[in-house]
Short mmCIF file of C-alpha atoms and ligand atoms in Angstrom, two decimals:
data_model
loop_
_atom_site.label_atom_id
_atom_site.label_comp_id
_atom_site.label_asym_id
_atom_site.label_seq_id
_atom_site.Cartn_x
_atom_site.Cartn_y
_atom_site.Cartn_z
CA MET A 156 79.69 35.09 114.16
CA ALA A 157 77.88 35.95 116.99
CA TYR A 158 76.76 34.36 119.95
CA SER A 159 73.23 33.17 121.13
CA GLN A 160 71.88 33.51 124.43
CA GLN A 161 71.93 29.44 124.81
CA ASP A 162 75.43 29.50 124.18
CA VAL A 163 75.70 32.18 127.10
CA LEU A 164 73.12 29.57 128.93
CA ALA A 165 75.51 26.34 127.90
CA ALA A 166 78.66 28.69 129.04
CA LEU A 167 77.89 29.35 132.33
CA LYS A 168 76.29 25.61 132.50
CA GLY A 169 78.56 24.11 135.75
CA VAL A 170 79.29 26.94 137.39
CA GLN A 171 77.86 25.98 140.50
CA ASP A 172 76.09 27.99 143.02
CA PRO A 173 78.54 27.65 146.19
CA ASP A 174 76.50 27.20 148.74
CA LEU A 175 73.81 24.35 147.46
CA HIS A 176 75.76 22.39 144.86
CA ARG A 177 73.74 24.33 142.20
CA ASP A 178 73.38 25.29 138.73
CA LEU A 179 73.33 29.37 138.33
CA VAL A 180 71.26 28.75 134.94
CA GLU A 181 69.29 26.18 137.18
CA LEU A 182 68.86 28.14 140.07
CA GLY A 183 67.13 31.27 137.15
CA MET A 184 70.16 33.50 138.79
CA ILE A 185 71.37 34.29 135.24
CA GLN A 186 68.79 36.55 133.81
CA ASP A 187 68.78 39.68 131.18
CA VAL A 188 71.45 38.08 129.21
CA ARG A 189 72.07 40.44 126.12
CA ILE A 190 73.86 39.97 122.99
CA SER A 191 75.51 42.35 120.68
CA GLY A 192 77.74 40.47 118.15
CA ARG A 193 80.59 38.75 120.67
CA ASP A 194 79.61 40.89 122.80
CA VAL A 195 77.73 39.47 126.28
CA ALA A 196 75.80 41.76 129.13
CA PHE A 197 74.20 39.75 132.35
CA THR A 198 72.76 40.33 135.52
CA LEU A 199 74.29 37.84 138.05
CA MET A 200 70.99 38.22 140.49
CA LEU A 201 71.98 36.86 144.32
CA THR A 202 69.48 35.85 145.94
CA THR A 203 70.90 38.54 149.63
CA PRO A 204 72.90 41.83 148.96
CA ALA A 205 75.00 40.76 151.75
CA CYS A 206 76.33 37.62 149.97
CA PRO A 207 79.26 36.54 151.41
CA LEU A 208 81.13 34.68 147.87
CA LYS A 209 79.05 37.41 145.23
CA GLU A 210 82.52 38.36 144.23
CA LYS A 211 83.94 34.60 143.34
CA MET A 212 80.26 33.87 142.16
CA ARG A 213 81.07 37.22 139.61
CA ARG A 214 84.80 35.73 138.98
CA ASP A 215 84.00 31.65 138.49
CA CYS A 216 81.02 33.18 135.76
CA GLU A 217 83.65 34.94 133.59
CA GLU A 218 86.38 32.40 134.35
CA ALA A 219 83.41 30.08 132.84
CA VAL A 220 82.58 32.51 129.78
CA ARG A 221 86.05 33.58 128.55
CA ARG A 222 86.60 29.72 128.44
CA ASN A 223 83.94 28.15 126.42
CA LEU A 224 83.16 31.52 124.16
CA PRO A 225 86.85 31.79 123.41
CA GLU A 226 86.08 34.60 120.82
CA LEU A 227 84.29 36.67 123.48
CA GLY A 228 84.28 41.03 123.16
CA LYS A 229 82.98 42.31 126.20
CA LEU A 230 81.57 40.64 129.12
CA ASP A 231 79.75 42.63 131.29
CA ILE A 232 78.60 41.02 134.63
CA LYS A 233 75.72 42.90 136.45
CA MET A 234 74.74 42.63 140.07
CA THR A 235 71.97 42.74 141.86
CA ALA A 236 69.52 41.04 144.51
CA ASN A 237 66.51 40.04 144.82
CA VAL A 238 66.31 39.09 148.46
CA ALA A 239 64.22 35.39 148.62
CA ARG A 240 60.99 34.84 150.97
CA ASP A 241 60.52 32.98 152.66
CA ARG A 242 57.86 30.80 152.12
CA ALA A 243 56.40 30.32 155.61
CA LEU A 244 56.00 34.01 155.56
CA GLN A 245 53.81 33.93 153.03
CA GLU A 246 51.17 32.33 154.57
CA GLN A 247 50.19 34.44 156.97
CA GLU A 248 47.82 38.14 157.97
CA LEU A 249 50.65 39.58 160.58
CA ILE A 250 53.22 41.07 158.72
CA PRO A 251 52.41 40.46 155.30
CA GLN A 252 54.86 42.02 153.40
CA VAL A 253 57.97 40.97 155.27
CA LYS A 254 60.57 38.48 153.05
CA ASN A 255 61.96 36.75 156.26
CA THR A 256 62.48 37.13 160.02
CA ILE A 257 65.44 36.81 161.82
CA ALA A 258 65.20 36.40 166.00
CA VAL A 259 67.82 36.59 167.68
CA SER A 260 68.47 34.60 170.79
CA SER A 261 70.65 33.75 173.91
CA GLY A 262 69.90 31.74 176.77
CA LYS A 263 71.87 33.84 178.94
CA GLY A 264 71.11 37.81 179.14
CA GLY A 265 73.27 39.95 179.87
CA VAL A 266 75.32 38.37 176.59
CA GLY A 267 74.88 41.04 173.23
CA LYS A 268 71.58 39.67 172.06
CA THR A 269 70.82 43.47 171.42
CA THR A 270 73.51 44.64 170.39
CA VAL A 271 73.76 41.83 167.57
CA ALA A 272 70.39 42.98 166.11
CA VAL A 273 70.78 46.16 166.00
CA ASN A 274 74.29 46.21 164.41
CA LEU A 275 72.94 43.18 162.41
CA ALA A 276 69.22 45.66 160.97
CA ILE A 277 72.15 47.93 160.14
CA GLY A 278 74.66 45.93 158.63
CA LEU A 279 72.15 44.31 156.68
CA GLN A 280 70.46 47.94 155.81
CA GLN A 281 74.16 49.07 154.69
CA THR A 282 74.14 46.06 151.59
CA GLY A 283 70.81 47.91 150.17
CA ALA A 284 68.45 45.67 151.42
CA ALA A 285 65.39 47.05 153.66
CA VAL A 286 65.03 46.33 157.07
CA GLY A 287 63.38 46.45 160.51
CA LEU A 288 64.45 46.10 164.10
CA LEU A 289 61.69 44.90 166.08
CA ASP A 290 62.34 45.16 169.89
CA CYS A 291 60.02 41.94 171.27
CA ASP A 292 61.73 43.00 174.37
CA ILE A 293 58.46 43.65 176.33
CA TYR A 294 60.83 42.88 179.93
CA GLY A 295 63.81 44.96 179.37
CA PRO A 296 63.73 47.20 175.98
CA ASN A 297 66.86 47.84 174.80
CA VAL A 298 66.10 49.00 171.65
CA PRO A 299 65.63 52.35 171.26
CA THR A 300 68.21 53.22 173.31
CA MET A 301 71.15 51.68 170.75
CA MET A 302 69.32 52.96 168.03
CA GLY A 303 68.61 56.25 169.39
CA VAL A 304 65.43 56.02 168.90
CA HIS A 305 63.35 57.41 171.77
CA ALA A 306 59.35 57.94 170.73
CA LEU A 307 57.25 57.53 167.68
CA PRO A 308 56.58 60.25 165.38
CA PRO A 309 53.28 61.44 165.43
CA GLN A 310 51.28 59.01 163.15
CA ARG A 311 48.67 59.66 160.38
CA GLY A 312 46.75 56.56 159.15
CA LYS A 313 45.11 54.11 161.12
CA LYS A 314 48.60 51.62 161.76
CA ILE A 315 51.82 52.56 163.01
CA VAL A 316 54.90 53.68 160.78
CA PRO A 317 57.53 52.55 162.89
CA PRO A 318 60.37 55.07 162.55
CA VAL A 319 63.55 55.17 161.14
CA ALA A 320 67.40 55.65 162.23
CA HIS A 321 70.38 54.66 160.25
CA GLY A 322 68.20 53.65 157.50
CA VAL A 323 66.25 50.63 159.78
CA SER A 324 62.45 51.21 160.44
CA VAL A 325 62.72 50.32 164.81
CA MET A 326 59.76 49.19 166.66
CA SER A 327 60.09 48.25 170.41
CA MET A 328 57.34 47.66 172.74
CA GLY A 329 59.04 50.74 175.34
CA PHE A 330 57.30 52.65 173.12
CA PHE A 331 54.58 51.63 174.76
CA LEU A 332 55.07 50.90 177.60
CA GLN A 333 55.78 53.68 181.13
CA PRO A 334 59.58 53.62 182.11
CA ASP A 335 60.07 51.37 185.65
CA GLU A 336 56.91 49.82 184.75
CA PRO A 337 57.31 45.92 185.22
CA VAL A 338 55.24 43.79 182.99
CA VAL A 339 54.02 41.08 184.09
CA TRP A 340 52.73 39.94 180.95
CA ARG A 341 52.37 36.58 181.35
CA GLY A 342 50.96 33.30 178.85
CA PRO A 343 47.59 34.26 176.82
CA MET A 344 48.07 37.41 177.43
CA LEU A 345 51.19 38.26 176.42
CA HIS A 346 49.84 36.41 173.14
CA ASN A 347 47.39 39.01 172.73
CA VAL A 348 49.63 42.35 172.92
CA ILE A 349 52.69 40.95 171.00
CA ARG A 350 50.26 39.68 168.17
CA GLN A 351 47.73 43.40 168.24
CA PHE A 352 50.96 44.68 168.81
CA LEU A 353 52.43 43.48 165.51
CA GLY A 354 48.86 43.21 163.69
CA ASP A 355 48.83 47.56 164.45
CA LEU A 356 52.31 48.11 162.93
CA ASP A 357 52.56 48.84 159.05
CA TRP A 358 56.48 48.06 157.85
CA GLY A 359 56.17 48.78 153.84
CA GLU A 360 57.81 45.80 152.67
CA LEU A 361 60.92 45.01 154.25
CA ASP A 362 63.56 41.77 153.15
CA TYR A 363 64.77 41.35 157.09
CA LEU A 364 62.50 42.09 160.28
CA VAL A 365 65.30 41.53 163.28
CA ILE A 366 64.59 40.35 166.51
CA ASP A 367 65.56 41.26 169.13
CA LEU A 368 64.27 38.70 171.94
CA PRO A 369 64.52 38.91 175.68
CA PRO A 370 66.60 36.19 177.19
CA GLY A 371 65.49 32.35 177.89
CA THR A 372 63.54 30.42 176.51
CA GLY A 373 60.45 31.58 178.41
CA ASP A 374 57.11 32.92 177.34
CA ALA A 375 58.06 36.03 175.39
CA GLN A 376 59.83 32.94 172.87
CA LEU A 377 57.18 30.96 172.54
CA THR A 378 54.82 32.99 171.53
CA LEU A 379 56.50 34.78 168.62
CA SER A 380 57.87 31.72 167.35
CA GLN A 381 53.48 30.83 167.69
CA LEU A 382 52.39 33.92 166.02
CA ILE A 383 54.95 34.90 163.47
CA PRO A 384 56.97 31.84 162.03
CA LEU A 385 60.86 32.58 162.10
CA THR A 386 63.21 32.11 159.10
CA GLY A 387 65.80 31.45 161.51
CA VAL A 388 66.91 32.11 164.66
CA VAL A 389 70.78 33.64 165.65
CA ILE A 390 72.32 32.62 169.24
CA VAL A 391 74.27 34.64 171.31
CA THR A 392 76.89 33.60 173.04
CA THR A 393 79.49 34.38 175.32
CA PRO A 394 82.84 31.79 175.41
CA GLN A 395 82.24 30.97 179.23
CA ASP A 396 80.57 27.20 180.11
CA VAL A 397 77.49 28.69 181.59
CA ALA A 398 76.34 31.20 179.12
CA LEU A 399 77.37 28.09 175.62
CA LEU A 400 75.44 25.23 178.44
CA ASP A 401 72.03 28.01 178.20
CA ALA A 402 72.76 28.23 174.68
CA ARG A 403 72.62 24.93 174.07
CA LYS A 404 68.93 24.91 175.70
CA GLY A 405 68.11 27.71 173.31
CA LEU A 406 69.12 26.06 171.01
CA ALA A 407 66.87 22.84 171.85
CA MET A 408 64.16 24.83 172.14
CA PHE A 409 63.76 26.09 169.01
CA GLN A 410 64.44 22.87 167.44
CA LYS A 411 61.60 22.03 169.16
CA VAL A 412 59.57 25.06 168.05
CA ASN A 413 60.32 24.06 163.94
CA ALA A 414 62.40 27.38 164.31
CA PRO A 415 65.11 27.01 162.12
CA VAL A 416 68.58 28.28 163.63
CA LEU A 417 70.76 29.67 161.20
CA GLY A 418 73.92 29.50 164.00
CA ILE A 419 75.95 30.53 166.79
CA VAL A 420 77.61 34.39 166.93
CA GLU A 421 81.04 34.24 169.34
CA ASN A 422 80.40 37.56 171.46
CA MET A 423 82.81 39.23 173.80
CA SER A 424 84.89 36.46 172.18
CA TYR A 425 89.02 38.64 172.59
CA TYR A 426 90.25 41.53 173.59
CA GLN A 427 91.87 43.51 170.86
CA CYS A 428 94.27 46.55 171.66
CA PRO A 429 92.72 49.32 169.54
CA LYS A 430 96.81 50.57 170.11
CA CYS A 431 98.48 47.75 169.63
CA GLY A 432 96.51 45.43 167.56
CA ASN A 433 96.88 42.87 170.76
CA ARG A 434 94.85 39.90 171.02
CA GLU A 435 93.75 38.33 173.99
CA ASP A 436 91.60 35.52 174.31
CA ILE A 437 89.58 37.20 177.47
CA PHE A 438 87.31 34.13 178.00
CA SER A 439 88.92 31.68 176.16
CA HIS A 440 87.97 31.84 173.25
CA GLY A 441 87.06 29.59 170.58
CA GLY A 442 83.62 28.03 172.62
CA GLY A 443 81.19 29.29 170.14
CA GLU A 444 83.03 27.56 167.19
CA LYS A 445 83.00 24.37 169.15
CA ALA A 446 79.52 24.24 170.01
CA ALA A 447 78.48 24.72 166.93
CA VAL A 448 80.31 22.60 165.33
CA SER A 449 78.86 19.98 168.16
CA LEU A 450 75.35 20.95 167.71
CA GLY A 451 75.38 20.78 163.84
CA VAL A 452 74.68 24.15 163.14
CA PRO A 453 76.54 27.06 161.28
CA PHE A 454 79.55 29.28 162.99
CA LEU A 455 77.97 32.78 162.08
CA GLY A 456 81.37 34.64 163.38
CA ALA A 457 82.97 35.97 166.49
CA ILE A 458 82.74 39.86 167.89
CA PRO A 459 85.73 41.37 169.83
CA LEU A 460 84.83 42.83 173.59
CA GLN A 461 85.47 45.61 172.62
CA LEU A 462 85.12 49.26 174.88
CA SER A 463 83.15 51.14 171.41
CA ILE A 464 80.96 49.16 171.19
CA ARG A 465 79.48 49.20 174.06
CA GLU A 466 80.28 53.23 173.96
CA ALA A 467 78.05 53.15 170.37
CA GLY A 468 75.59 51.08 172.04
CA ASP A 469 75.38 53.43 174.74
CA ALA A 470 75.28 56.52 172.72
CA GLY A 471 72.44 55.45 170.48
CA ARG A 472 74.87 54.68 167.21
CA PRO A 473 75.99 51.51 166.83
CA ILE A 474 79.44 50.78 165.70
CA LEU A 475 78.90 49.93 161.67
CA ALA A 476 76.83 53.10 161.38
CA VAL A 477 79.87 55.13 163.34
CA ALA A 478 82.72 53.38 162.61
CA PRO A 479 82.36 49.72 159.63
CA GLY A 480 86.04 49.91 158.78
CA SER A 481 87.62 49.64 162.43
CA ALA A 482 88.16 45.95 163.07
CA GLU A 483 85.30 45.16 164.92
CA GLY A 484 83.09 46.55 162.50
CA GLN A 485 84.73 44.59 159.99
CA ALA A 486 83.42 41.92 162.50
CA PHE A 487 80.26 42.36 162.53
CA GLN A 488 79.86 42.53 158.75
CA ARG A 489 81.22 39.01 158.69
CA MET A 490 78.72 38.50 160.49
CA VAL A 491 76.41 39.61 158.62
CA GLU A 492 77.42 38.18 155.52
CA ALA A 493 77.14 35.30 157.40
CA VAL A 494 73.59 35.44 158.67
CA ALA A 495 72.26 36.62 155.97
CA GLN A 496 73.63 34.13 153.87
CA GLN A 497 72.34 30.92 155.66
CA VAL A 498 68.58 32.93 155.68
CA SER A 499 68.88 32.12 151.86
CA ILE A 500 70.57 28.48 151.75
CA ALA A 501 67.34 28.41 154.49
CA ASN A 502 64.73 29.75 151.26
CA LEU A 503 66.36 27.93 147.78
CA ALA A 504 67.23 24.89 149.95
CA GLU A 505 62.81 25.52 150.71
CA ALA A 506 62.90 25.85 147.54
CA ALA A 507 64.52 23.24 145.72
CA GLY A 508 63.50 20.33 148.18
CA VAL A 509 66.41 20.04 149.47
CA GLN A 510 67.42 19.50 152.95
CA GLY A 511 68.73 22.17 154.24
N1 LIG B 168 80.86 42.74 171.98
C1 LIG B 168 80.71 43.93 173.15
N2 LIG B 168 81.96 44.99 173.28
C2 LIG B 168 81.78 45.03 174.55
N3 LIG B 168 81.01 46.03 175.24
C3 LIG B 168 79.02 45.07 174.86
C4 LIG B 168 79.80 43.80 173.45
N4 LIG B 168 78.82 43.63 173.16
C5 LIG B 168 77.26 44.13 174.05
N5 LIG B 168 78.62 44.69 175.08
C6 LIG B 168 77.68 45.69 176.50
O1 LIG B 168 77.21 44.77 177.07
C7 LIG B 168 75.81 45.02 177.58
C8 LIG B 168 74.83 44.29 177.04
O2 LIG B 168 74.46 43.97 176.19
P1 LIG B 168 73.46 43.52 175.26
O3 LIG B 168 72.17 44.67 175.87
O4 LIG B 168 73.53 43.89 173.97
O5 LIG B 168 73.07 42.15 176.12
P2 LIG B 168 71.29 41.46 175.89
O6 LIG B 168 72.13 39.67 175.74
O7 LIG B 168 70.69 41.63 174.78
O8 LIG B 168 71.29 42.07 177.53
P3 LIG B 168 69.84 40.99 178.08
O9 LIG B 168 69.83 40.04 177.86
O10 LIG B 168 69.50 42.44 179.17
O11 LIG B 168 68.65 41.59 176.59
C9 LIG B 168 75.23 46.30 177.14
O12 LIG B 168 75.93 47.92 177.90
C10 LIG B 168 76.92 45.98 175.08
O13 LIG B 168 77.45 47.15 174.68
MG1 LIG B 169 69.00 43.00 174.86
#
């Protein structure tokens, strides 16, 4: 006997997206079902190439098909991704080709926002997504140093095309500021500057635009969330109590302006000796996770305090670009997947009309 497309879809019924607990078939994630006698092939269309659960989903599909189609011959499941688009971004004109915006923020300065932002951008790109990185820290733009790109290349068209570093399109206010020139933009002026800056850029099609914010809860954050819808905000904190308290403040601010908080990353969480592997909790590790639980937001991962991370950042070659397989690189990779997962959940929940 030969199977039909209907048989395959029926066999997959009950296989759910582990985050949304809804049928993959219903969510339209099973596509391109092809049958040849008893051989079956289909595509599992993920909402992000950085999906941390993709292997589980593939296994679940495979098991269901084998269980329900006892005469099955060959099974070929292709995995691909079409990054879901934040609907709110479709309704604005400033960055029409960007599917999702992820702001990286913190209550306190120096906790590692820029380090997290550059590695998040590179990590997403490494999974196959098209990624941009926007440095909105007009008070101390560090993205150029960490990405190792210091100026705009010569431009041809009317719009400014961001330079590409480590596979990521990079734009920084720092490209336009004189070094050592104090920046005193406030309120409406800042609003206009950021607006014009964004309007002059041609990012091309982007799955994710990662935005590095200055610390705190001031004008730049508010301006940005008024100008472009933020798909979500990643809050970076260190384990110390003060940093956590400030993270709480940041959280409250973004909740006020309706920018969904994707979760908390705990940076400088612990120290792992590169020689013996011994792990030490220098700043009483675990506070970020506790704070996430008590604030009711996801915990996106813990990043160790590691000399290699600082050196890589200083050298303009972030750790995920140079040592993705190292323990600290893997910690960043897990964070990247957790962030992508939360973005997908937010978009799918919105599309399905489910509470996110
Ligand atoms: N996990 C880490 N291990 C070691 N060094 C780190 C780590 N995270 C950040 N650093 C270093 O700490 C310093 C501050 O980090 P970073 O610039 O990313 O913080 P920030 O929150 O963006 O600061 P600012 O508030 O000034 O923008 C940098 O020198 C960076 O290389
Ligand atoms: Mg910074």
